[in-house]
GROMACS .gro file of C-alpha atoms in nm:
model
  453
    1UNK     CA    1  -4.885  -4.448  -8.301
    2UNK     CA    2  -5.003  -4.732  -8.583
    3UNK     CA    3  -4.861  -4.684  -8.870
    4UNK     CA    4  -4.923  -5.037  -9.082
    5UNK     CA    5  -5.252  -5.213  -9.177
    6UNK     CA    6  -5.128  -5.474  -8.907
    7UNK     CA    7  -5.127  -5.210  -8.633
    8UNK     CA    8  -5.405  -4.999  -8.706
    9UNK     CA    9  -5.686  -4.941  -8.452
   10UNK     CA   10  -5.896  -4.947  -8.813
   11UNK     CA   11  -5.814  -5.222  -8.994
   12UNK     CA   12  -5.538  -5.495  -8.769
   13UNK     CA   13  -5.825  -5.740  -8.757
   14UNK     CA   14  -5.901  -5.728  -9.110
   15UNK     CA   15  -5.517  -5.824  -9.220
   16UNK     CA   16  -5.428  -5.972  -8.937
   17UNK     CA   17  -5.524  -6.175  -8.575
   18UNK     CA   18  -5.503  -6.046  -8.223
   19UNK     CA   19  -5.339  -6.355  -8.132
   20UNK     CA   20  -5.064  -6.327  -8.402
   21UNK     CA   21  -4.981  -5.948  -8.331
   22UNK     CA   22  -4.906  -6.085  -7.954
   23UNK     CA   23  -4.690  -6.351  -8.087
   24UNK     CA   24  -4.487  -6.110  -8.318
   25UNK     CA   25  -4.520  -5.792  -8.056
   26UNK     CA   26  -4.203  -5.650  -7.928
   27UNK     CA   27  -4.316  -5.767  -7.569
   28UNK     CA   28  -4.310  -6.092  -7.689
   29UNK     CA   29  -4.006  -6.100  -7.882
   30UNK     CA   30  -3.802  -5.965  -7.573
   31UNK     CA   31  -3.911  -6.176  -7.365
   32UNK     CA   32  -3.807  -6.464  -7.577
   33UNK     CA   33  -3.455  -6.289  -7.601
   34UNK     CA   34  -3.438  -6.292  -7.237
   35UNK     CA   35  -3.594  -6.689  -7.229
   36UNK     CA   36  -3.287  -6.782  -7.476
   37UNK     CA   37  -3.039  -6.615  -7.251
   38UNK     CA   38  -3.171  -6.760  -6.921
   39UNK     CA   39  -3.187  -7.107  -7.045
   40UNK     CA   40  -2.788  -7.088  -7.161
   41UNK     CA   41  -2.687  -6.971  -6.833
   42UNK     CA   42  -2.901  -7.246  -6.699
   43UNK     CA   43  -2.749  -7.515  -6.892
   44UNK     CA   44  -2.378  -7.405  -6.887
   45UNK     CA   45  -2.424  -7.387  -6.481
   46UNK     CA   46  -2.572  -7.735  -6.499
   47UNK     CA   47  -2.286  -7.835  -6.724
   48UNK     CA   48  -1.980  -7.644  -6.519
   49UNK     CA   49  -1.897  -7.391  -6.812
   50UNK     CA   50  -1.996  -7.110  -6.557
   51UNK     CA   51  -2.061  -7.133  -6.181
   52UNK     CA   52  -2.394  -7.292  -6.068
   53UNK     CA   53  -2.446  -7.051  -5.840
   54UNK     CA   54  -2.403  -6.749  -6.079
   55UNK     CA   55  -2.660  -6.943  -6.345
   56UNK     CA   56  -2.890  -6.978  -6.044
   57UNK     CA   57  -2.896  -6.578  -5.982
   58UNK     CA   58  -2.942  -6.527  -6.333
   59UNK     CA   59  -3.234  -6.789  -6.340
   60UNK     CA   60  -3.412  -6.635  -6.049
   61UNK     CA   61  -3.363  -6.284  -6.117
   62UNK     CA   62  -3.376  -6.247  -6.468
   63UNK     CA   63  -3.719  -6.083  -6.594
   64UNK     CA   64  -3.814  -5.980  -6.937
   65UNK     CA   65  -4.100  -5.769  -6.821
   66UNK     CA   66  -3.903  -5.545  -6.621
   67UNK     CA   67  -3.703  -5.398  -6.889
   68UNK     CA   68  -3.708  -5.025  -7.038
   69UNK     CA   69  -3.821  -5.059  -7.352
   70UNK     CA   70  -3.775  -4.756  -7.427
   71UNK     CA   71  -3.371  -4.724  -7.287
   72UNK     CA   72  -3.389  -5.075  -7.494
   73UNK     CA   73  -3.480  -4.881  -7.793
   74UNK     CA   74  -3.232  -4.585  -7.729
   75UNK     CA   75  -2.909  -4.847  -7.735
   76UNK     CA   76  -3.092  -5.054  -8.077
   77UNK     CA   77  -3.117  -4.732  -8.206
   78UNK     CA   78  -2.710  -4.688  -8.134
   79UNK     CA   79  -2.607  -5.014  -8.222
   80UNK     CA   80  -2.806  -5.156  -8.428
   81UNK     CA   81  -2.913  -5.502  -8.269
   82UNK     CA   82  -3.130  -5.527  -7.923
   83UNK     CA   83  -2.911  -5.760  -7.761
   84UNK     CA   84  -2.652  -5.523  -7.599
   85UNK     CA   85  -2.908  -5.378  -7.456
   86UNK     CA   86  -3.115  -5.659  -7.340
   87UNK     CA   87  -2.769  -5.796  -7.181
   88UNK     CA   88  -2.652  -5.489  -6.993
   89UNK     CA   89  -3.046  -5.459  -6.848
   90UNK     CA   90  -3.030  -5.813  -6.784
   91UNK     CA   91  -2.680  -5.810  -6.600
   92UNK     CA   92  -2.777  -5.517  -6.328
   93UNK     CA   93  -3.098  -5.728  -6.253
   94UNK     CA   94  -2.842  -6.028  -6.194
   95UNK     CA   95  -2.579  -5.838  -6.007
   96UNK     CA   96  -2.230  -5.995  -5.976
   97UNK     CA   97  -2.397  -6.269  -6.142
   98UNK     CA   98  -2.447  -6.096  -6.456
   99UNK     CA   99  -2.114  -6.129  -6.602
  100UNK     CA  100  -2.193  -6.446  -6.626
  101UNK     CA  101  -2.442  -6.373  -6.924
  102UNK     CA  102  -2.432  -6.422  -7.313
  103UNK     CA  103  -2.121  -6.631  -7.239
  104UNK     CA  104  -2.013  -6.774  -7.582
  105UNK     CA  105  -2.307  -6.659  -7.730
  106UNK     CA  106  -2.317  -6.394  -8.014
  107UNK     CA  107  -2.585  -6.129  -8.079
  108UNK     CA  108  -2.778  -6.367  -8.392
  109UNK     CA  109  -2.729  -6.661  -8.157
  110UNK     CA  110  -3.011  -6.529  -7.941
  111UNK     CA  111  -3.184  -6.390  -8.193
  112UNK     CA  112  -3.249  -6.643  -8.450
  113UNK     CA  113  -3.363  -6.887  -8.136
  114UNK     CA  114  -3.581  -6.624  -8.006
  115UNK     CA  115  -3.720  -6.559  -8.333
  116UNK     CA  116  -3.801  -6.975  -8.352
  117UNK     CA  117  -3.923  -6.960  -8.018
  118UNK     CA  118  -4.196  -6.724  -8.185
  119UNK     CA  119  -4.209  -6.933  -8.468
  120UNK     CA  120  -4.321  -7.227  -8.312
  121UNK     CA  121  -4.652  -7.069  -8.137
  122UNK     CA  122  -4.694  -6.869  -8.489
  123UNK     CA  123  -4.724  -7.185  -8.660
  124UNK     CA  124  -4.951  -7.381  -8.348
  125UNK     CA  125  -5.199  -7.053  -8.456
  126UNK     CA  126  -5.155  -7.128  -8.839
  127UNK     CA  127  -5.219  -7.546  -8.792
  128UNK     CA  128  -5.524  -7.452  -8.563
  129UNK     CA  129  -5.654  -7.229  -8.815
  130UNK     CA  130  -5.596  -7.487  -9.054
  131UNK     CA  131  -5.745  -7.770  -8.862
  132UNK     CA  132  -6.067  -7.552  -8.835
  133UNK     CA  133  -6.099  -7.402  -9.206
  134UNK     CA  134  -6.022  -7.827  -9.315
  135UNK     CA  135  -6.354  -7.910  -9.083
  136UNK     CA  136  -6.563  -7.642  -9.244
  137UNK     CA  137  -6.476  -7.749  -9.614
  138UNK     CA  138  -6.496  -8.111  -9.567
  139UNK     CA  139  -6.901  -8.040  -9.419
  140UNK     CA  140  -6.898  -7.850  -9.706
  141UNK     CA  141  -6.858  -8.123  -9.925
  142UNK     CA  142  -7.052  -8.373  -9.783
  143UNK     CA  143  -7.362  -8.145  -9.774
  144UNK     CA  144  -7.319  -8.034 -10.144
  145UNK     CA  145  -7.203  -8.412 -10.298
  146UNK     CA  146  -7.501  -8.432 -10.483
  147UNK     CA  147  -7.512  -8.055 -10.577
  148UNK     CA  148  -7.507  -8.037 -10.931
  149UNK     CA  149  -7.341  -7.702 -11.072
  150UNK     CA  150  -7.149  -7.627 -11.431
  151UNK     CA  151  -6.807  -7.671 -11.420
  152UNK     CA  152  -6.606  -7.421 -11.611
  153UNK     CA  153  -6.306  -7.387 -11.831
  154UNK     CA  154  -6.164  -7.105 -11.916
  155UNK     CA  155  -6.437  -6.930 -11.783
  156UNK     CA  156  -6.663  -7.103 -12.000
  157UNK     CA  157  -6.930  -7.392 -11.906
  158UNK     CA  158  -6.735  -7.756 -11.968
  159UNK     CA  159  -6.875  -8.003 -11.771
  160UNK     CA  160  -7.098  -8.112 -11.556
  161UNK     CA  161  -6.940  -8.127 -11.135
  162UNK     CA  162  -7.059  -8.075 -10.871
  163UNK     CA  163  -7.005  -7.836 -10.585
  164UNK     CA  164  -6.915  -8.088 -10.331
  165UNK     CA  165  -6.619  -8.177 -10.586
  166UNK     CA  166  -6.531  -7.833 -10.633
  167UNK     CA  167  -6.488  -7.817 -10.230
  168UNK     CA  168  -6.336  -8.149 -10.214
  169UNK     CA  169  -6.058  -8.020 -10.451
  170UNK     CA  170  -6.022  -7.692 -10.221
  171UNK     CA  171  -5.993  -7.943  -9.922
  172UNK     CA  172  -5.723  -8.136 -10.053
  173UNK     CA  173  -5.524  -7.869 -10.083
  174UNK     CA  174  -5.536  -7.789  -9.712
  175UNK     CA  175  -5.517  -8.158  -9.626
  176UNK     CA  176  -5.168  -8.084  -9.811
  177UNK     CA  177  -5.081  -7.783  -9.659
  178UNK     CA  178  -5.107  -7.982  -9.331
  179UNK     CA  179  -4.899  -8.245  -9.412
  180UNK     CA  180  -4.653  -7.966  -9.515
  181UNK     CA  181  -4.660  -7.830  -9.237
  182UNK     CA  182  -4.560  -8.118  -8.982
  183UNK     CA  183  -4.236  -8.236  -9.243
  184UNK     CA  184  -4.157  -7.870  -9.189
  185UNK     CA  185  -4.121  -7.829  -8.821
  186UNK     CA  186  -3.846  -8.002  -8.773
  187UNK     CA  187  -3.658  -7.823  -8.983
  188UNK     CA  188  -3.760  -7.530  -8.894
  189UNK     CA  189  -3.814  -7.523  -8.513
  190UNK     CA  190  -3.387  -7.593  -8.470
  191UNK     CA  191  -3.239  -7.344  -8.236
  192UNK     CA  192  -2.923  -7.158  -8.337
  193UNK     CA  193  -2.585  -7.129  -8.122
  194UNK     CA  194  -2.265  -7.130  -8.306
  195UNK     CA  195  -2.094  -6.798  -8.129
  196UNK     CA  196  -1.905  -6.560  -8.317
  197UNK     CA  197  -1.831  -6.727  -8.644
  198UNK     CA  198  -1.979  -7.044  -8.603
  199UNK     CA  199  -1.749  -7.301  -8.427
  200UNK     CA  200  -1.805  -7.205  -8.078
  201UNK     CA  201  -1.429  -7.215  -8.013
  202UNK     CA  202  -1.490  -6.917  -7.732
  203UNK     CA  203  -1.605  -7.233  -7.536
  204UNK     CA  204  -1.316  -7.428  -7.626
  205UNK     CA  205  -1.390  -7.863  -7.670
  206UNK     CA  206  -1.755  -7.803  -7.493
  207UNK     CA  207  -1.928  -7.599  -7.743
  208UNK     CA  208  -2.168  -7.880  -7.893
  209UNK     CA  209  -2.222  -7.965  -7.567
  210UNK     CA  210  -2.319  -7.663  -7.487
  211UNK     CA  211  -2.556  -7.642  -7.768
  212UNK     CA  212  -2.706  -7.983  -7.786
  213UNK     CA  213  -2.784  -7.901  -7.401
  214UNK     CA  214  -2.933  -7.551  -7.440
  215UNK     CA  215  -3.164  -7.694  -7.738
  216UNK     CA  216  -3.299  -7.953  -7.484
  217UNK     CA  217  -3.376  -7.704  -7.264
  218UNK     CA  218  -3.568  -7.481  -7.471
  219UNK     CA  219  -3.749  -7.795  -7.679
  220UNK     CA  220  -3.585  -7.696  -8.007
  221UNK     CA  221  -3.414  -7.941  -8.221
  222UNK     CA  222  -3.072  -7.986  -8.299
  223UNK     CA  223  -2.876  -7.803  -8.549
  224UNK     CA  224  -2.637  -8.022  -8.668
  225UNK     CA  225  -2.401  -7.688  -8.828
  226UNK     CA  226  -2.453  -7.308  -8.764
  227UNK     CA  227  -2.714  -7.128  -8.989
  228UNK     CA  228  -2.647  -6.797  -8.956
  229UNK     CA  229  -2.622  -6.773  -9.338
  230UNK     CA  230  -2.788  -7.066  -9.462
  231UNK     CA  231  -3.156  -6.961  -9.416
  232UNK     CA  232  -3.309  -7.227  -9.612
  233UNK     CA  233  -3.565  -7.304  -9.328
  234UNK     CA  234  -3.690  -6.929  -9.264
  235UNK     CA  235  -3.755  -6.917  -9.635
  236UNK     CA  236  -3.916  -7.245  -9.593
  237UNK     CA  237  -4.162  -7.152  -9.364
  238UNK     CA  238  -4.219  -6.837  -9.536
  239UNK     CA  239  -4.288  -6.974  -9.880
  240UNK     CA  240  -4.521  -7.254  -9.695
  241UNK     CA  241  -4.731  -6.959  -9.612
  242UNK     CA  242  -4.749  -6.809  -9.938
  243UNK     CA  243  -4.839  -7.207 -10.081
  244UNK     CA  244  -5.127  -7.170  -9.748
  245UNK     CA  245  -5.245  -6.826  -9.878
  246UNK     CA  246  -5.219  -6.900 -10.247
  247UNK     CA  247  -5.472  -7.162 -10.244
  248UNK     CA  248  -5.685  -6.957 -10.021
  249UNK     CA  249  -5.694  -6.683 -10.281
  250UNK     CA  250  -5.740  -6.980 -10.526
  251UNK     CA  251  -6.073  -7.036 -10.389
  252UNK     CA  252  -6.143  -6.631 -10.292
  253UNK     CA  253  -6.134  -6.616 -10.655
  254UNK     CA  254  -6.385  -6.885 -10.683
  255UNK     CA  255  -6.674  -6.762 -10.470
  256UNK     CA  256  -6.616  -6.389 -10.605
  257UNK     CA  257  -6.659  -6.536 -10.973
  258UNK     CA  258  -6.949  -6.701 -10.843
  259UNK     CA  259  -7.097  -6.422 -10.666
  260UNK     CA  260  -7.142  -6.216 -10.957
  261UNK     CA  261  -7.480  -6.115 -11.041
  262UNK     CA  262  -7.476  -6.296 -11.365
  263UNK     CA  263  -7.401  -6.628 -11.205
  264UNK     CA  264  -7.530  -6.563 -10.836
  265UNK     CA  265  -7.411  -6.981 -10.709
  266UNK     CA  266  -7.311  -6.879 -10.389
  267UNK     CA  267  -7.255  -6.585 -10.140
  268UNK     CA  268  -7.068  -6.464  -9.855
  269UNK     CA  269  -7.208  -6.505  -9.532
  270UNK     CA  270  -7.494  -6.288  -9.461
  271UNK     CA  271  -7.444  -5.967  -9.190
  272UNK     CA  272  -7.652  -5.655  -9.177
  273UNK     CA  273  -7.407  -5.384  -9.361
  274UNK     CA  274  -7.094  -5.630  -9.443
  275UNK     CA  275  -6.931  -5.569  -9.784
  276UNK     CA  276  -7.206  -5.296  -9.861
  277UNK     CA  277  -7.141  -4.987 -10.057
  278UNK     CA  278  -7.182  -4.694  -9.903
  279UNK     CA  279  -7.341  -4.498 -10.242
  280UNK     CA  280  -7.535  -4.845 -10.415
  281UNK     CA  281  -7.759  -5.008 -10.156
  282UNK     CA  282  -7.772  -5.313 -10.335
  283UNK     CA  283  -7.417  -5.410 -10.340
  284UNK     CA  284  -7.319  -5.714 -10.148
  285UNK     CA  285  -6.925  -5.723 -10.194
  286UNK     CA  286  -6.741  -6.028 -10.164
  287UNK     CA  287  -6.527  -5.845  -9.893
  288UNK     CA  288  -6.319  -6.153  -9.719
  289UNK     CA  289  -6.247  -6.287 -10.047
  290UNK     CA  290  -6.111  -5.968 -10.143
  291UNK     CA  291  -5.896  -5.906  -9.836
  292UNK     CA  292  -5.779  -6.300  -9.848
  293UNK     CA  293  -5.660  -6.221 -10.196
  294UNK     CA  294  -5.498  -5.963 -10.085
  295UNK     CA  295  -5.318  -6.057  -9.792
  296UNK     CA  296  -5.205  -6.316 -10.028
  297UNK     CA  297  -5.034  -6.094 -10.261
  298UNK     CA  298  -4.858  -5.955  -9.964
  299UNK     CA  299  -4.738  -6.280  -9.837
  300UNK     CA  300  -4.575  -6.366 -10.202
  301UNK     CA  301  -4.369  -6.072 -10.206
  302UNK     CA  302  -4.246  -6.139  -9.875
  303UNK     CA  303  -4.172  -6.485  -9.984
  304UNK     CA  304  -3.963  -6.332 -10.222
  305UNK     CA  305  -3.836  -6.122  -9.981
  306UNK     CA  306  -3.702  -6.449  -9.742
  307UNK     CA  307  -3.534  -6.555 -10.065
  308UNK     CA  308  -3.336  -6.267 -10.139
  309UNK     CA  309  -3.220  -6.313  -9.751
  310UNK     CA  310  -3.153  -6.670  -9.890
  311UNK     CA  311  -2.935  -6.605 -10.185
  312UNK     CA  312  -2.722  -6.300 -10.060
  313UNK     CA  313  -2.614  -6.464  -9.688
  314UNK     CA  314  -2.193  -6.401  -9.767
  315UNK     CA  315  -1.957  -6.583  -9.600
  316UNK     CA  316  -2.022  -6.679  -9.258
  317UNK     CA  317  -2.207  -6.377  -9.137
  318UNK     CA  318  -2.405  -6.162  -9.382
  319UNK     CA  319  -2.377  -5.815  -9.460
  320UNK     CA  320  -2.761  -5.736  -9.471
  321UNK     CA  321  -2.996  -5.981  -9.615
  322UNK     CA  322  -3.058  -6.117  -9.244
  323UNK     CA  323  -3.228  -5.800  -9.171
  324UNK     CA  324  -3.503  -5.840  -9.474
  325UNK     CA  325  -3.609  -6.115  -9.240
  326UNK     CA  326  -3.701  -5.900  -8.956
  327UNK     CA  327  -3.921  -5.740  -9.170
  328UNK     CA  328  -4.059  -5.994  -9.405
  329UNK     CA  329  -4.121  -6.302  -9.135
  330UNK     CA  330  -4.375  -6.108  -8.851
  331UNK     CA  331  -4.533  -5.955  -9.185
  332UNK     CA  332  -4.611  -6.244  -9.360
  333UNK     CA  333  -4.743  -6.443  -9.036
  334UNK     CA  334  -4.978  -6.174  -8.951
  335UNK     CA  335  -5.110  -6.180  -9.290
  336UNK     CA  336  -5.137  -6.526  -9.289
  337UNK     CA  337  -5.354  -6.505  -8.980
  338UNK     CA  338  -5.559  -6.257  -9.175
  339UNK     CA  339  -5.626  -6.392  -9.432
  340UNK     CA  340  -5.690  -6.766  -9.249
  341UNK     CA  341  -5.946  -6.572  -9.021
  342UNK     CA  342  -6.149  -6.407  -9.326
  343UNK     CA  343  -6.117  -6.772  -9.459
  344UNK     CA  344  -6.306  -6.962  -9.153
  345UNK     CA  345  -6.567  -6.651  -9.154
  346UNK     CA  346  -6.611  -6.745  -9.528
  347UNK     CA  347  -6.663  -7.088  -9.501
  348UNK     CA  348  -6.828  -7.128  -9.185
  349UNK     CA  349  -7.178  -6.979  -9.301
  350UNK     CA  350  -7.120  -7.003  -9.710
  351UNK     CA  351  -7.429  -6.904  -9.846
  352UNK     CA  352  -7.519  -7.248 -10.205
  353UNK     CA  353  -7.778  -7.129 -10.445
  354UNK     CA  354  -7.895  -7.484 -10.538
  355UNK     CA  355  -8.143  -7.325 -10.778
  356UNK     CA  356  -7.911  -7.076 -10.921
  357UNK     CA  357  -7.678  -7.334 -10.994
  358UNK     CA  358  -7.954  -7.518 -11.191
  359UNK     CA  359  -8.046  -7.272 -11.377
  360UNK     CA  360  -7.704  -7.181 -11.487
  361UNK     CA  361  -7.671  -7.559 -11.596
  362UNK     CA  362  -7.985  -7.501 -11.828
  363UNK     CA  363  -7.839  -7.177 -12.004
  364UNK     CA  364  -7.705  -7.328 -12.291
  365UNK     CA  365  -8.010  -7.541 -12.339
  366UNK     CA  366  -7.799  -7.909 -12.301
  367UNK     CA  367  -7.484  -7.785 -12.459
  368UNK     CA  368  -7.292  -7.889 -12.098
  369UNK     CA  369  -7.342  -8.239 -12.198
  370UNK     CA  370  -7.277  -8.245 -12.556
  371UNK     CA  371  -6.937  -8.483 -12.464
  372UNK     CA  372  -7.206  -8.736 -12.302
  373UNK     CA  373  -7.423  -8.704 -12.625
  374UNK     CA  374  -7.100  -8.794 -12.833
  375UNK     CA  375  -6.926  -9.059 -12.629
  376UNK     CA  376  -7.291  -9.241 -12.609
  377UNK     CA  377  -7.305  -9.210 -13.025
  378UNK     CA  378  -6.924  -9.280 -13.074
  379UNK     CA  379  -6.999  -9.648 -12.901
  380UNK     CA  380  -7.233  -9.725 -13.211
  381UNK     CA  381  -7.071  -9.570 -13.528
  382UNK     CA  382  -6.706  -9.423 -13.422
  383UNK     CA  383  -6.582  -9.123 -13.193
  384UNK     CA  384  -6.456  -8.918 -13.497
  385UNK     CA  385  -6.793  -8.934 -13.672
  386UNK     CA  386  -7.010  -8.903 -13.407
  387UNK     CA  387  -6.815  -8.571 -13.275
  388UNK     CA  388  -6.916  -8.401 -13.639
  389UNK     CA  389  -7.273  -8.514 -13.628
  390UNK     CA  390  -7.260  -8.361 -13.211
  391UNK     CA  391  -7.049  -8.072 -13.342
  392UNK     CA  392  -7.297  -7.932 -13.601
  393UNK     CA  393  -7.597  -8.030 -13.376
  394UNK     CA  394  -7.416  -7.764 -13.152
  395UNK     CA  395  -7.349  -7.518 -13.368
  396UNK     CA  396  -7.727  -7.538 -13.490
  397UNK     CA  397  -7.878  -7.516 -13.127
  398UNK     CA  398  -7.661  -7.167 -13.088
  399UNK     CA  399  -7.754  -7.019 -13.411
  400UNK     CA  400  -8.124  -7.170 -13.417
  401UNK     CA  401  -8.149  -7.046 -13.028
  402UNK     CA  402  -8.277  -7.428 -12.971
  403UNK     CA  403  -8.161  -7.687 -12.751
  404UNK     CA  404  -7.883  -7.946 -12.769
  405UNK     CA  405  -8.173  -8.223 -12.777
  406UNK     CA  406  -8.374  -8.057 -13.058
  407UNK     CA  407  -8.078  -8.058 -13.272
  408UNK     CA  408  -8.031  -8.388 -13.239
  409UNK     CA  409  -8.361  -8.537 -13.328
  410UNK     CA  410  -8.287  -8.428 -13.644
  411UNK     CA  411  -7.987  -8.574 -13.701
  412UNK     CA  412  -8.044  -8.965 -13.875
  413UNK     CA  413  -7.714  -9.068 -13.750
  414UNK     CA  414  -7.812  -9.012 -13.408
  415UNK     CA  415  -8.116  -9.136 -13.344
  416UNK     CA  416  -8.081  -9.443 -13.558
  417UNK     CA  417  -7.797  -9.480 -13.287
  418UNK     CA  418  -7.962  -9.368 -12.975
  419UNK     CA  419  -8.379  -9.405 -12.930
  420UNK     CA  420  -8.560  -9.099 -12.751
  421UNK     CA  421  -8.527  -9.264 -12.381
  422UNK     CA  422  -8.112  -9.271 -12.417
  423UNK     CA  423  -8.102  -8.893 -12.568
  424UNK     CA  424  -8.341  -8.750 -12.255
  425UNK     CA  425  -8.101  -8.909 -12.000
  426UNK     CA  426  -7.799  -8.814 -12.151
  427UNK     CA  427  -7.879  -8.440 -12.227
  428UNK     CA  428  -7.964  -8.419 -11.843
  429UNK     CA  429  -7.622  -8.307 -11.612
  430UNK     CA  430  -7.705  -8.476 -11.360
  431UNK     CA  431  -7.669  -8.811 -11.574
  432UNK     CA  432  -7.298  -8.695 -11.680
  433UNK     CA  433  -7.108  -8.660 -11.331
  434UNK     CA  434  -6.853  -8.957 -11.393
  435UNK     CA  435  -6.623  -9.044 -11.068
  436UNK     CA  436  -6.716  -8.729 -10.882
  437UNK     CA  437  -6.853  -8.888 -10.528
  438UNK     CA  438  -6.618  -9.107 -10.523
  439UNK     CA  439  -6.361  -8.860 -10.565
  440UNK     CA  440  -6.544  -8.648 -10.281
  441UNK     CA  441  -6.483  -8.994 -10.077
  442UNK     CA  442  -6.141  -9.037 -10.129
  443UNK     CA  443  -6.093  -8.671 -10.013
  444UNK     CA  444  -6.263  -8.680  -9.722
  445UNK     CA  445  -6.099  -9.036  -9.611
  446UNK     CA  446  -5.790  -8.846  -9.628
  447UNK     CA  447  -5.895  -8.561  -9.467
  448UNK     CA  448  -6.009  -8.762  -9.144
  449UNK     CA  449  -5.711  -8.981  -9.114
  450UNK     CA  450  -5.490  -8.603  -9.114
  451UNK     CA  451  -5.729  -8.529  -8.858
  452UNK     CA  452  -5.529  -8.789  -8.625
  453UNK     CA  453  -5.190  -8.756  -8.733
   0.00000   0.00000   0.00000
């Protein structure tokens, strides 16, 4: 019976993806228990620390989909970990074989590598999802280069941009994340076998060999010391996901300040019924920017979560924190996947309001481009007098209701400095957009050599 957000018949794919549940569902994770146990026997026959022919029984006959769950459950439930319990269902499947099983390994041995095993196809999803959500912003950007739209500052009109820039800074961000994300893997994807307190001395002189062997096998890199308490790669990859999210809610919070009525610039894809109200037929909610800023929030506390695990690993073996991974990890992937789906939805069909975005640049009547007025002036009689004589021609325009350019006809100072020609093309935004293509350029150059890396 569902009993999370990330379960629920009603709402799993809004916070999360079907194909991240399977990677972080309990099918999955034995099986990857029972993948890290097969491939030790498998080396240590290959390598003489148990007989061949017992690691060849245990090869052929293990199988993770023929366990109880359920009898798996009843001996977690009396012990605490799953790996008893895998072992003992594991050893009458193998026979005489099976006592040949775990051998030198120690219950977080096999679970920390099973857990990376799940790790790495978690984070193939998240780079895919990535790789897709990059594509959509960088058309994005070259569609709306020329797109001229008020940039804002503390909430308040600044400058002229435009909303290709706007984009092109979201895309760098993910071009970032990417780049992140392939310096990470090979710290993170390293398998863990270090026995029961981390030298391996159960296996006597062959222990690295051993290990070194069993990470070939299973494609994992090498650990050059046992982590059982040093988790300073699963709070890595954790906090990469709340930097990932983060700047997704960055720009959730972007479209849903533009999609107020007041400013109406852009808008969620359009579908019959999505993000209505159910009492105001006119609402059109900006409902995957709401859920990406909230699966966002939930990512950041289990961030946090990761780093308590972090900073209270005692001694050799913890006494606890290890466990706030179990919870935090799956929970912050599937949230990821959430939020990284309701982010490709977004983007893939965002709905520009070219003319909305014009008319919002006309609002204050020129006052967007008062800095072009004064920088033009400051050129002919000095940048400290010509920002008083631009000042009060702004304060006038707001208290006369007028426009920037009125305002500064009357001004001697200014038109002695500037003729009638130079004031009409500065007082026009789309005049006043300094390096921003070029800035789009170098953003999407970047973006297309990540796309080969």
């Amino acid at each position: 019976m569902a009993s999370t957000v990330h379960d629920s018949a009603l709402f799993r794919d809004w916070f999360s993806s079907a194909a991240m549940r399977e990677v972080f569902s309990d099918e999955r994770l034995v099986r990857a228990y029972v993948e890290v146990e097969v491939a030790l026997a498998k080396v240590q026959g290959a390598l003489g620390v148990i007989p061949n022919d017992a690691a060849a029984e245990i090869v052929t006959r293990c199988d993770g989909g023929k366990l109880d769950l359920a009898k798996l459950k009843s001996e977690t439930d009396l012990v605490g970990y799953p790996i008893v319990g895998v072992v003992h269902q594991l050893q009458q499947q193998c026979g005489e074989a099976g006592r040949y099983l775990h051998w030198g390994a120690t219950t977080q041995d096999i679970m920390d590598t099973a857990t990376v095993l799940q790790l790495r196809r978690a984070l193939e999803i998240i780079d895919c999802e990535l790789g897709t959500f990059a594509r959509h912003l960088a058309g994005l950007a070259e569609t709306h280069r020329d797109t001229v739209m008020a940039g804002r500052t503390h909430l308040q009109q600044a400058l002229p941009t435009t909303f290709g820039l706007k984009v092109a800074v979201w895309l760098s961000m993910i071009t970032r994340h990417r780049e992140r994300l392939d310096q990470l893997k090979p710290r993170v994807l390293v398998g863990q076998f270090g026995g029961a307190a981390g030298t391996l001395a159960s296996l006597g002189s062959r222990g690295l060999e051993v290990h070194d062997a069993l990470m070939a096998e299973l494609g994992l890199g090498l650990s050059v010391a046992p982590w059982h308490s040093a988790r300073d790669s699963m709070a890595e990859a954790v906090n990469f996901l709340a930097l990932v999210t983060g700047s997704l809610a960055k720009m959730a919070t972007d479209v849903m300040l533009l999609m107020q009525t007041e400013v109406a610039e852009v808008y969620e894809p359009f579908m019959p019924g999505r993000g209505s109200s159910s009492t105001m037929p006119q609402k059109r909610n900006p409902i995957s920017s709401e859920f990406i800023f909230t699966a966002a929030r939930a990512v950041r506390q289990d961030a946090g979560l990761v780093l308590d695990s972090l900073a209270g690993s005692d001694h050799e073996r913890s006494t606890g924190p290890w466990q706030l991974e179990w919870i935090a990890v799956p929970r912050a992937f599937l949230s990821t996947a959430g939020a990284l789906q309701h982010a490709n939805f977004l983007m893939s069909g965002l709905i520009v309001e070219r003319a909305s975005m014009r008319r919002n640049l006309d609002l204050t009547g020129g006052l967007i481009v008062a800095e072009a007025v004064m920088m033009a002036v400051a050129e002919k009689i000095g940048r400290g007098t010509a920002h008083d004589h631009v000042y009060a021609a702004c304060r006038a325009a707001i208290e006369n209701r007028t426009t920037l350019l009125d305002e500064l006809r009357k001004v001697p100072a200014i038109t002695t400095a500037l003729d009638e020609n130079a004031l009409q093309r500065l007082v026009e935004p789309a005049n006043y957009l300094g390096s921003a293509s070029a800035m789009i350029d170098r953003v999407l150059a970047e973006h297309r050599t990540s796309l080969g890396r």
